[in-house]
Amino acid sequence: MRVFALTGALLCAASLPASADQVTDQLDLGKQYYEEGDLAGAISELQFAIQDIRSQLAEKYREGFPPAPAGWSFEESTEDNSAAMAMFGGGTSVARTYQEDNGSGTIEATISVDNPMIQGLAAMLNNPAMMAATPGAKRVRVGRDNAMVQFEEGGDSGEATLIVGGRIMLQLQAQGLENSQVLEEMTQAWKVDALKNLSGM
């Protein structure tokens, strides 16, 4: 039955017009398989639909990245991080790489949403003692939220982490910088309100 279900799905998909919404088609097929008693086929179609919805949501989350600082440019990562996120409890993750136009600086920016690891990091960022005990750490206020910016003393690398509402983790990982100024400015330039709206906060 499973082979016939998958074959049927492929044949149905091939006959769909190009303008059809793929998620809607998958949901309809899942409902059809469920009504026919093919529970495995229904689960498969619903899982594909969920993955496609996550991909659409991930593209929307890209609207929350900070703009490139003056003298910098960026490129989007096309890597699918869903498998890696699943290893750490699930969620959605998107990335963007910023490159200094006339220098060696690079910054990897990441938006992670609804990953269980976020709760633990949020507790650390809201604990002054733990932040004070972190080498090179500095608190940066972003609205009502705390961000932690770390910069290697005598080095050229650093990172910044901001947790929003206990559900969204915004990270910057930098190399080739003279100081933490760019990290601090970008930390305060995240489009937090847009990300909150997208995540239903």
PDB file of C-alpha atoms in Angstrom:
ATOM      1  CA  MET A   1       0.000   0.000   0.000  1.00  0.00           C
ATOM      2  CA  ARG A   2       2.889   2.353   0.822  1.00  0.00           C
ATOM      3  CA  VAL A   3       4.433   2.008  -2.657  1.00  0.00           C
ATOM      4  CA  PHE A   4       1.076   2.628  -4.326  1.00  0.00           C
ATOM      5  CA  ALA A   5       0.506   5.662  -2.112  1.00  0.00           C
ATOM      6  CA  LEU A   6       3.832   7.235  -3.064  1.00  0.00           C
ATOM      7  CA  THR A   7       3.312   6.416  -6.739  1.00  0.00           C
ATOM      8  CA  GLY A   8      -0.122   7.977  -6.590  1.00  0.00           C
ATOM      9  CA  ALA A   9       1.309  11.094  -4.977  1.00  0.00           C
ATOM     10  CA  LEU A  10       3.895  11.479  -7.737  1.00  0.00           C
ATOM     11  CA  LEU A  11       1.291  10.991 -10.466  1.00  0.00           C
ATOM     12  CA  CYS A  12      -1.036  13.503  -8.851  1.00  0.00           C
ATOM     13  CA  ALA A  13       1.768  16.020  -8.459  1.00  0.00           C
ATOM     14  CA  ALA A  14       2.755  15.616 -12.105  1.00  0.00           C
ATOM     15  CA  SER A  15      -0.805  16.401 -13.215  1.00  0.00           C
ATOM     16  CA  LEU A  16      -1.149  19.564 -11.100  1.00  0.00           C
ATOM     17  CA  PRO A  17      -1.032  22.954 -12.847  1.00  0.00           C
ATOM     18  CA  ALA A  18       2.127  24.973 -12.350  1.00  0.00           C
ATOM     19  CA  SER A  19       0.204  27.649 -10.421  1.00  0.00           C
ATOM     20  CA  ALA A  20      -1.077  25.225  -7.769  1.00  0.00           C
ATOM     21  CA  ASP A  21       0.085  25.746  -4.204  1.00  0.00           C
ATOM     22  CA  GLN A  22       2.325  22.831  -3.244  1.00  0.00           C
ATOM     23  CA  VAL A  23       1.494  22.960   0.459  1.00  0.00           C
ATOM     24  CA  THR A  24      -2.257  22.910  -0.228  1.00  0.00           C
ATOM     25  CA  ASP A  25      -1.798  19.950  -2.589  1.00  0.00           C
ATOM     26  CA  GLN A  26       0.149  18.030   0.036  1.00  0.00           C
ATOM     27  CA  LEU A  27      -2.478  18.742   2.680  1.00  0.00           C
ATOM     28  CA  ASP A  28      -5.226  17.601   0.301  1.00  0.00           C
ATOM     29  CA  LEU A  29      -3.330  14.393  -0.483  1.00  0.00           C
ATOM     30  CA  GLY A  30      -2.754  13.783   3.210  1.00  0.00           C
ATOM     31  CA  LYS A  31      -6.476  14.150   3.860  1.00  0.00           C
ATOM     32  CA  GLN A  32      -7.250  11.849   0.937  1.00  0.00           C
ATOM     33  CA  TYR A  33      -4.842   9.155   2.179  1.00  0.00           C
ATOM     34  CA  TYR A  34      -6.223   9.456   5.703  1.00  0.00           C
ATOM     35  CA  GLU A  35      -9.782   8.958   4.480  1.00  0.00           C
ATOM     36  CA  GLU A  36      -8.611   5.932   2.458  1.00  0.00           C
ATOM     37  CA  GLY A  37      -7.023   4.436   5.570  1.00  0.00           C
ATOM     38  CA  ASP A  38      -3.435   4.920   4.384  1.00  0.00           C
ATOM     39  CA  LEU A  39      -2.177   6.462   7.623  1.00  0.00           C
ATOM     40  CA  ALA A  40       1.505   6.163   6.690  1.00  0.00           C
ATOM     41  CA  GLY A  41       0.869   7.966   3.413  1.00  0.00           C
ATOM     42  CA  ALA A  42      -1.071  10.690   5.222  1.00  0.00           C
ATOM     43  CA  ILE A  43       1.766  11.239   7.702  1.00  0.00           C
ATOM     44  CA  SER A  44       4.309  11.434   4.885  1.00  0.00           C
ATOM     45  CA  GLU A  45       2.347  14.097   2.991  1.00  0.00           C
ATOM     46  CA  LEU A  46       1.754  16.142   6.145  1.00  0.00           C
ATOM     47  CA  GLN A  47       5.457  16.010   7.013  1.00  0.00           C
ATOM     48  CA  PHE A  48       6.346  17.263   3.531  1.00  0.00           C
ATOM     49  CA  ALA A  49       3.795  20.060   3.939  1.00  0.00           C
ATOM     50  CA  ILE A  50       5.238  21.050   7.321  1.00  0.00           C
ATOM     51  CA  GLN A  51       8.760  21.135   5.883  1.00  0.00           C
ATOM     52  CA  ASP A  52       7.657  23.349   2.999  1.00  0.00           C
ATOM     53  CA  ILE A  53       5.879  25.697   5.408  1.00  0.00           C
ATOM     54  CA  ARG A  54       9.046  25.863   7.536  1.00  0.00           C
ATOM     55  CA  SER A  55      11.030  26.773   4.410  1.00  0.00           C
ATOM     56  CA  GLN A  56       8.608  29.585   3.598  1.00  0.00           C
ATOM     57  CA  LEU A  57       8.784  30.836   7.179  1.00  0.00           C
ATOM     58  CA  ALA A  58      12.578  30.695   7.129  1.00  0.00           C
ATOM     59  CA  GLU A  59      12.609  32.976   4.080  1.00  0.00           C
ATOM     60  CA  LYS A  60      10.379  35.421   5.948  1.00  0.00           C
ATOM     61  CA  TYR A  61      12.745  35.370   8.936  1.00  0.00           C
ATOM     62  CA  ARG A  62      15.495  36.732   6.683  1.00  0.00           C
ATOM     63  CA  GLU A  63      13.691  40.079   6.894  1.00  0.00           C
ATOM     64  CA  GLY A  64      14.972  40.346  10.474  1.00  0.00           C
ATOM     65  CA  PHE A  65      18.701  40.464   9.670  1.00  0.00           C
ATOM     66  CA  PRO A  66      20.474  43.760  10.371  1.00  0.00           C
ATOM     67  CA  PRO A  67      21.495  45.779   7.296  1.00  0.00           C
ATOM     68  CA  ALA A  68      25.118  45.622   6.212  1.00  0.00           C
ATOM     69  CA  PRO A  69      27.233  48.228   8.033  1.00  0.00           C
ATOM     70  CA  ALA A  70      28.858  50.974   5.969  1.00  0.00           C
ATOM     71  CA  GLY A  71      31.727  49.436   4.005  1.00  0.00           C
ATOM     72  CA  TRP A  72      30.301  45.916   4.245  1.00  0.00           C
ATOM     73  CA  SER A  73      28.179  43.699   1.990  1.00  0.00           C
ATOM     74  CA  PHE A  74      26.418  40.381   2.552  1.00  0.00           C
ATOM     75  CA  GLU A  75      25.227  37.203   0.912  1.00  0.00           C
ATOM     76  CA  GLU A  76      22.488  34.812   2.006  1.00  0.00           C
ATOM     77  CA  SER A  77      23.260  31.238   2.950  1.00  0.00           C
ATOM     78  CA  THR A  78      21.327  28.716   0.875  1.00  0.00           C
ATOM     79  CA  GLU A  79      22.196  25.847   3.198  1.00  0.00           C
ATOM     80  CA  ASP A  80      19.238  23.976   4.691  1.00  0.00           C
ATOM     81  CA  ASN A  81      19.853  23.920   8.443  1.00  0.00           C
ATOM     82  CA  SER A  82      16.765  21.890   9.347  1.00  0.00           C
ATOM     83  CA  ALA A  83      18.658  18.617   9.777  1.00  0.00           C
ATOM     84  CA  ALA A  84      21.267  20.212  12.036  1.00  0.00           C
ATOM     85  CA  MET A  85      18.554  21.945  14.063  1.00  0.00           C
ATOM     86  CA  ALA A  86      16.726  18.639  14.486  1.00  0.00           C
ATOM     87  CA  MET A  87      19.803  17.217  16.242  1.00  0.00           C
ATOM     88  CA  PHE A  88      19.461  19.944  18.877  1.00  0.00           C
ATOM     89  CA  GLY A  89      15.725  19.677  19.399  1.00  0.00           C
ATOM     90  CA  GLY A  90      14.277  21.214  16.240  1.00  0.00           C
ATOM     91  CA  GLY A  91      13.279  24.720  15.238  1.00  0.00           C
ATOM     92  CA  THR A  92      14.096  27.004  12.327  1.00  0.00           C
ATOM     93  CA  SER A  93      17.459  28.541  11.463  1.00  0.00           C
ATOM     94  CA  VAL A  94      18.665  30.883   8.715  1.00  0.00           C
ATOM     95  CA  ALA A  95      22.081  32.447   8.150  1.00  0.00           C
ATOM     96  CA  ARG A  96      23.707  35.380   6.383  1.00  0.00           C
ATOM     97  CA  THR A  97      27.413  36.174   5.884  1.00  0.00           C
ATOM     98  CA  TYR A  98      28.694  39.759   5.977  1.00  0.00           C
ATOM     99  CA  GLN A  99      32.030  40.604   4.354  1.00  0.00           C
ATOM    100  CA  GLU A 100      34.099  43.748   4.827  1.00  0.00           C
ATOM    101  CA  ASP A 101      34.498  45.287   1.366  1.00  0.00           C
ATOM    102  CA  ASN A 102      38.073  46.521   1.762  1.00  0.00           C
ATOM    103  CA  GLY A 103      39.260  44.371   4.617  1.00  0.00           C
ATOM    104  CA  SER A 104      39.418  40.852   6.001  1.00  0.00           C
ATOM    105  CA  GLY A 105      36.459  41.086   8.391  1.00  0.00           C
ATOM    106  CA  THR A 106      33.677  38.516   8.185  1.00  0.00           C
ATOM    107  CA  ILE A 107      30.554  38.146  10.312  1.00  0.00           C
ATOM    108  CA  GLU A 108      28.270  35.121  10.268  1.00  0.00           C
ATOM    109  CA  ALA A 109      24.763  36.069  11.412  1.00  0.00           C
ATOM    110  CA  THR A 110      22.249  33.415  12.458  1.00  0.00           C
ATOM    111  CA  ILE A 111      18.570  33.545  13.394  1.00  0.00           C
ATOM    112  CA  SER A 112      17.331  30.506  15.331  1.00  0.00           C
ATOM    113  CA  VAL A 113      13.709  30.144  16.426  1.00  0.00           C
ATOM    114  CA  ASP A 114      12.063  27.684  18.832  1.00  0.00           C
ATOM    115  CA  ASN A 115      15.122  25.613  19.632  1.00  0.00           C
ATOM    116  CA  PRO A 116      15.154  24.171  23.193  1.00  0.00           C
ATOM    117  CA  MET A 117      18.767  25.325  23.684  1.00  0.00           C
ATOM    118  CA  ILE A 118      17.562  28.934  23.670  1.00  0.00           C
ATOM    119  CA  GLN A 119      16.071  28.685  27.162  1.00  0.00           C
ATOM    120  CA  GLY A 120      19.420  27.809  28.717  1.00  0.00           C
ATOM    121  CA  LEU A 121      21.209  30.667  26.981  1.00  0.00           C
ATOM    122  CA  ALA A 122      18.462  33.101  27.975  1.00  0.00           C
ATOM    123  CA  ALA A 123      19.015  32.217  31.623  1.00  0.00           C
ATOM    124  CA  MET A 124      22.719  32.988  31.277  1.00  0.00           C
ATOM    125  CA  LEU A 125      22.157  36.342  29.571  1.00  0.00           C
ATOM    126  CA  ASN A 126      19.820  37.416  32.359  1.00  0.00           C
ATOM    127  CA  ASN A 127      22.263  36.409  35.102  1.00  0.00           C
ATOM    128  CA  PRO A 128      24.713  39.276  35.839  1.00  0.00           C
ATOM    129  CA  ALA A 129      27.067  36.982  37.755  1.00  0.00           C
ATOM    130  CA  MET A 130      27.362  34.492  34.901  1.00  0.00           C
ATOM    131  CA  MET A 131      27.905  37.247  32.351  1.00  0.00           C
ATOM    132  CA  ALA A 132      30.552  38.880  34.531  1.00  0.00           C
ATOM    133  CA  ALA A 133      32.363  35.549  34.771  1.00  0.00           C
ATOM    134  CA  THR A 134      32.522  35.209  30.979  1.00  0.00           C
ATOM    135  CA  PRO A 135      35.898  36.441  29.616  1.00  0.00           C
ATOM    136  CA  GLY A 136      35.624  39.536  27.438  1.00  0.00           C
ATOM    137  CA  ALA A 137      31.838  39.741  27.874  1.00  0.00           C
ATOM    138  CA  LYS A 138      29.881  42.984  27.766  1.00  0.00           C
ATOM    139  CA  ARG A 139      26.152  43.567  28.160  1.00  0.00           C
ATOM    140  CA  VAL A 140      24.407  45.486  25.385  1.00  0.00           C
ATOM    141  CA  ARG A 141      20.796  46.553  25.830  1.00  0.00           C
ATOM    142  CA  VAL A 142      18.417  46.026  22.887  1.00  0.00           C
ATOM    143  CA  GLY A 143      15.083  47.408  23.992  1.00  0.00           C
ATOM    144  CA  ARG A 144      14.075  45.381  27.047  1.00  0.00           C
ATOM    145  CA  ASP A 145      16.341  42.482  26.142  1.00  0.00           C
ATOM    146  CA  ASN A 146      19.947  41.763  27.120  1.00  0.00           C
ATOM    147  CA  ALA A 147      22.590  40.887  24.565  1.00  0.00           C
ATOM    148  CA  MET A 148      26.070  39.652  25.360  1.00  0.00           C
ATOM    149  CA  VAL A 149      28.978  40.792  23.196  1.00  0.00           C
ATOM    150  CA  GLN A 150      32.301  39.000  23.632  1.00  0.00           C
ATOM    151  CA  PHE A 151      35.575  40.050  22.036  1.00  0.00           C
ATOM    152  CA  GLU A 152      38.883  38.265  22.262  1.00  0.00           C
ATOM    153  CA  GLU A 153      41.332  40.397  24.225  1.00  0.00           C
ATOM    154  CA  GLY A 154      44.326  41.181  22.015  1.00  0.00           C
ATOM    155  CA  GLY A 155      42.724  39.267  19.145  1.00  0.00           C
ATOM    156  CA  ASP A 156      40.436  39.897  16.193  1.00  0.00           C
ATOM    157  CA  SER A 157      37.452  37.607  16.815  1.00  0.00           C
ATOM    158  CA  GLY A 158      34.259  37.955  18.787  1.00  0.00           C
ATOM    159  CA  GLU A 159      30.609  37.046  18.996  1.00  0.00           C
ATOM    160  CA  ALA A 160      27.302  38.504  20.102  1.00  0.00           C
ATOM    161  CA  THR A 161      24.159  36.747  21.305  1.00  0.00           C
ATOM    162  CA  LEU A 162      20.686  38.221  21.778  1.00  0.00           C
ATOM    163  CA  ILE A 163      17.661  36.260  23.028  1.00  0.00           C
ATOM    164  CA  VAL A 164      14.219  37.684  22.256  1.00  0.00           C
ATOM    165  CA  GLY A 165      11.195  36.534  24.215  1.00  0.00           C
ATOM    166  CA  GLY A 166      12.792  33.243  25.150  1.00  0.00           C
ATOM    167  CA  ARG A 167      12.116  31.896  21.647  1.00  0.00           C
ATOM    168  CA  ILE A 168      14.408  33.711  19.201  1.00  0.00           C
ATOM    169  CA  MET A 169      18.201  33.564  19.337  1.00  0.00           C
ATOM    170  CA  LEU A 170      20.173  36.077  17.255  1.00  0.00           C
ATOM    171  CA  GLN A 171      23.906  35.453  16.943  1.00  0.00           C
ATOM    172  CA  LEU A 172      26.868  37.130  15.301  1.00  0.00           C
ATOM    173  CA  GLN A 173      30.257  35.408  14.975  1.00  0.00           C
ATOM    174  CA  ALA A 174      33.065  37.612  13.727  1.00  0.00           C
ATOM    175  CA  GLN A 175      36.636  37.252  12.503  1.00  0.00           C
ATOM    176  CA  GLY A 176      39.155  39.839  11.351  1.00  0.00           C
ATOM    177  CA  LEU A 177      37.870  42.798  13.384  1.00  0.00           C
ATOM    178  CA  GLU A 178      39.914  45.451  15.168  1.00  0.00           C
ATOM    179  CA  ASN A 179      37.408  45.807  18.006  1.00  0.00           C
ATOM    180  CA  SER A 180      33.834  45.022  19.027  1.00  0.00           C
ATOM    181  CA  GLN A 181      32.235  48.208  17.671  1.00  0.00           C
ATOM    182  CA  VAL A 182      30.719  46.645  14.554  1.00  0.00           C
ATOM    183  CA  LEU A 183      29.374  43.732  16.596  1.00  0.00           C
ATOM    184  CA  GLU A 184      27.696  46.094  19.057  1.00  0.00           C
ATOM    185  CA  GLU A 185      26.185  48.235  16.297  1.00  0.00           C
ATOM    186  CA  MET A 186      24.840  45.200  14.434  1.00  0.00           C
ATOM    187  CA  THR A 187      23.457  43.710  17.634  1.00  0.00           C
ATOM    188  CA  GLN A 188      21.344  46.825  18.104  1.00  0.00           C
ATOM    189  CA  ALA A 189      20.302  46.800  14.422  1.00  0.00           C
ATOM    190  CA  TRP A 190      18.469  43.442  14.428  1.00  0.00           C
ATOM    191  CA  LYS A 191      14.868  43.973  13.243  1.00  0.00           C
ATOM    192  CA  VAL A 192      13.431  42.585  16.446  1.00  0.00           C
ATOM    193  CA  ASP A 193       9.845  43.779  15.933  1.00  0.00           C
ATOM    194  CA  ALA A 194       9.615  42.079  12.523  1.00  0.00           C
ATOM    195  CA  LEU A 195      10.909  38.814  13.987  1.00  0.00           C
ATOM    196  CA  LYS A 196       8.444  38.988  16.857  1.00  0.00           C
ATOM    197  CA  ASN A 197       5.544  39.473  14.461  1.00  0.00           C
ATOM    198  CA  LEU A 198       6.628  36.554  12.284  1.00  0.00           C
ATOM    199  CA  SER A 199       6.933  34.238  15.286  1.00  0.00           C
ATOM    200  CA  GLY A 200       3.559  35.273  16.711  1.00  0.00           C
ATOM    201  CA  MET A 201       4.942  37.064  19.765  1.00  0.00           C
TER     202      MET A 201
END
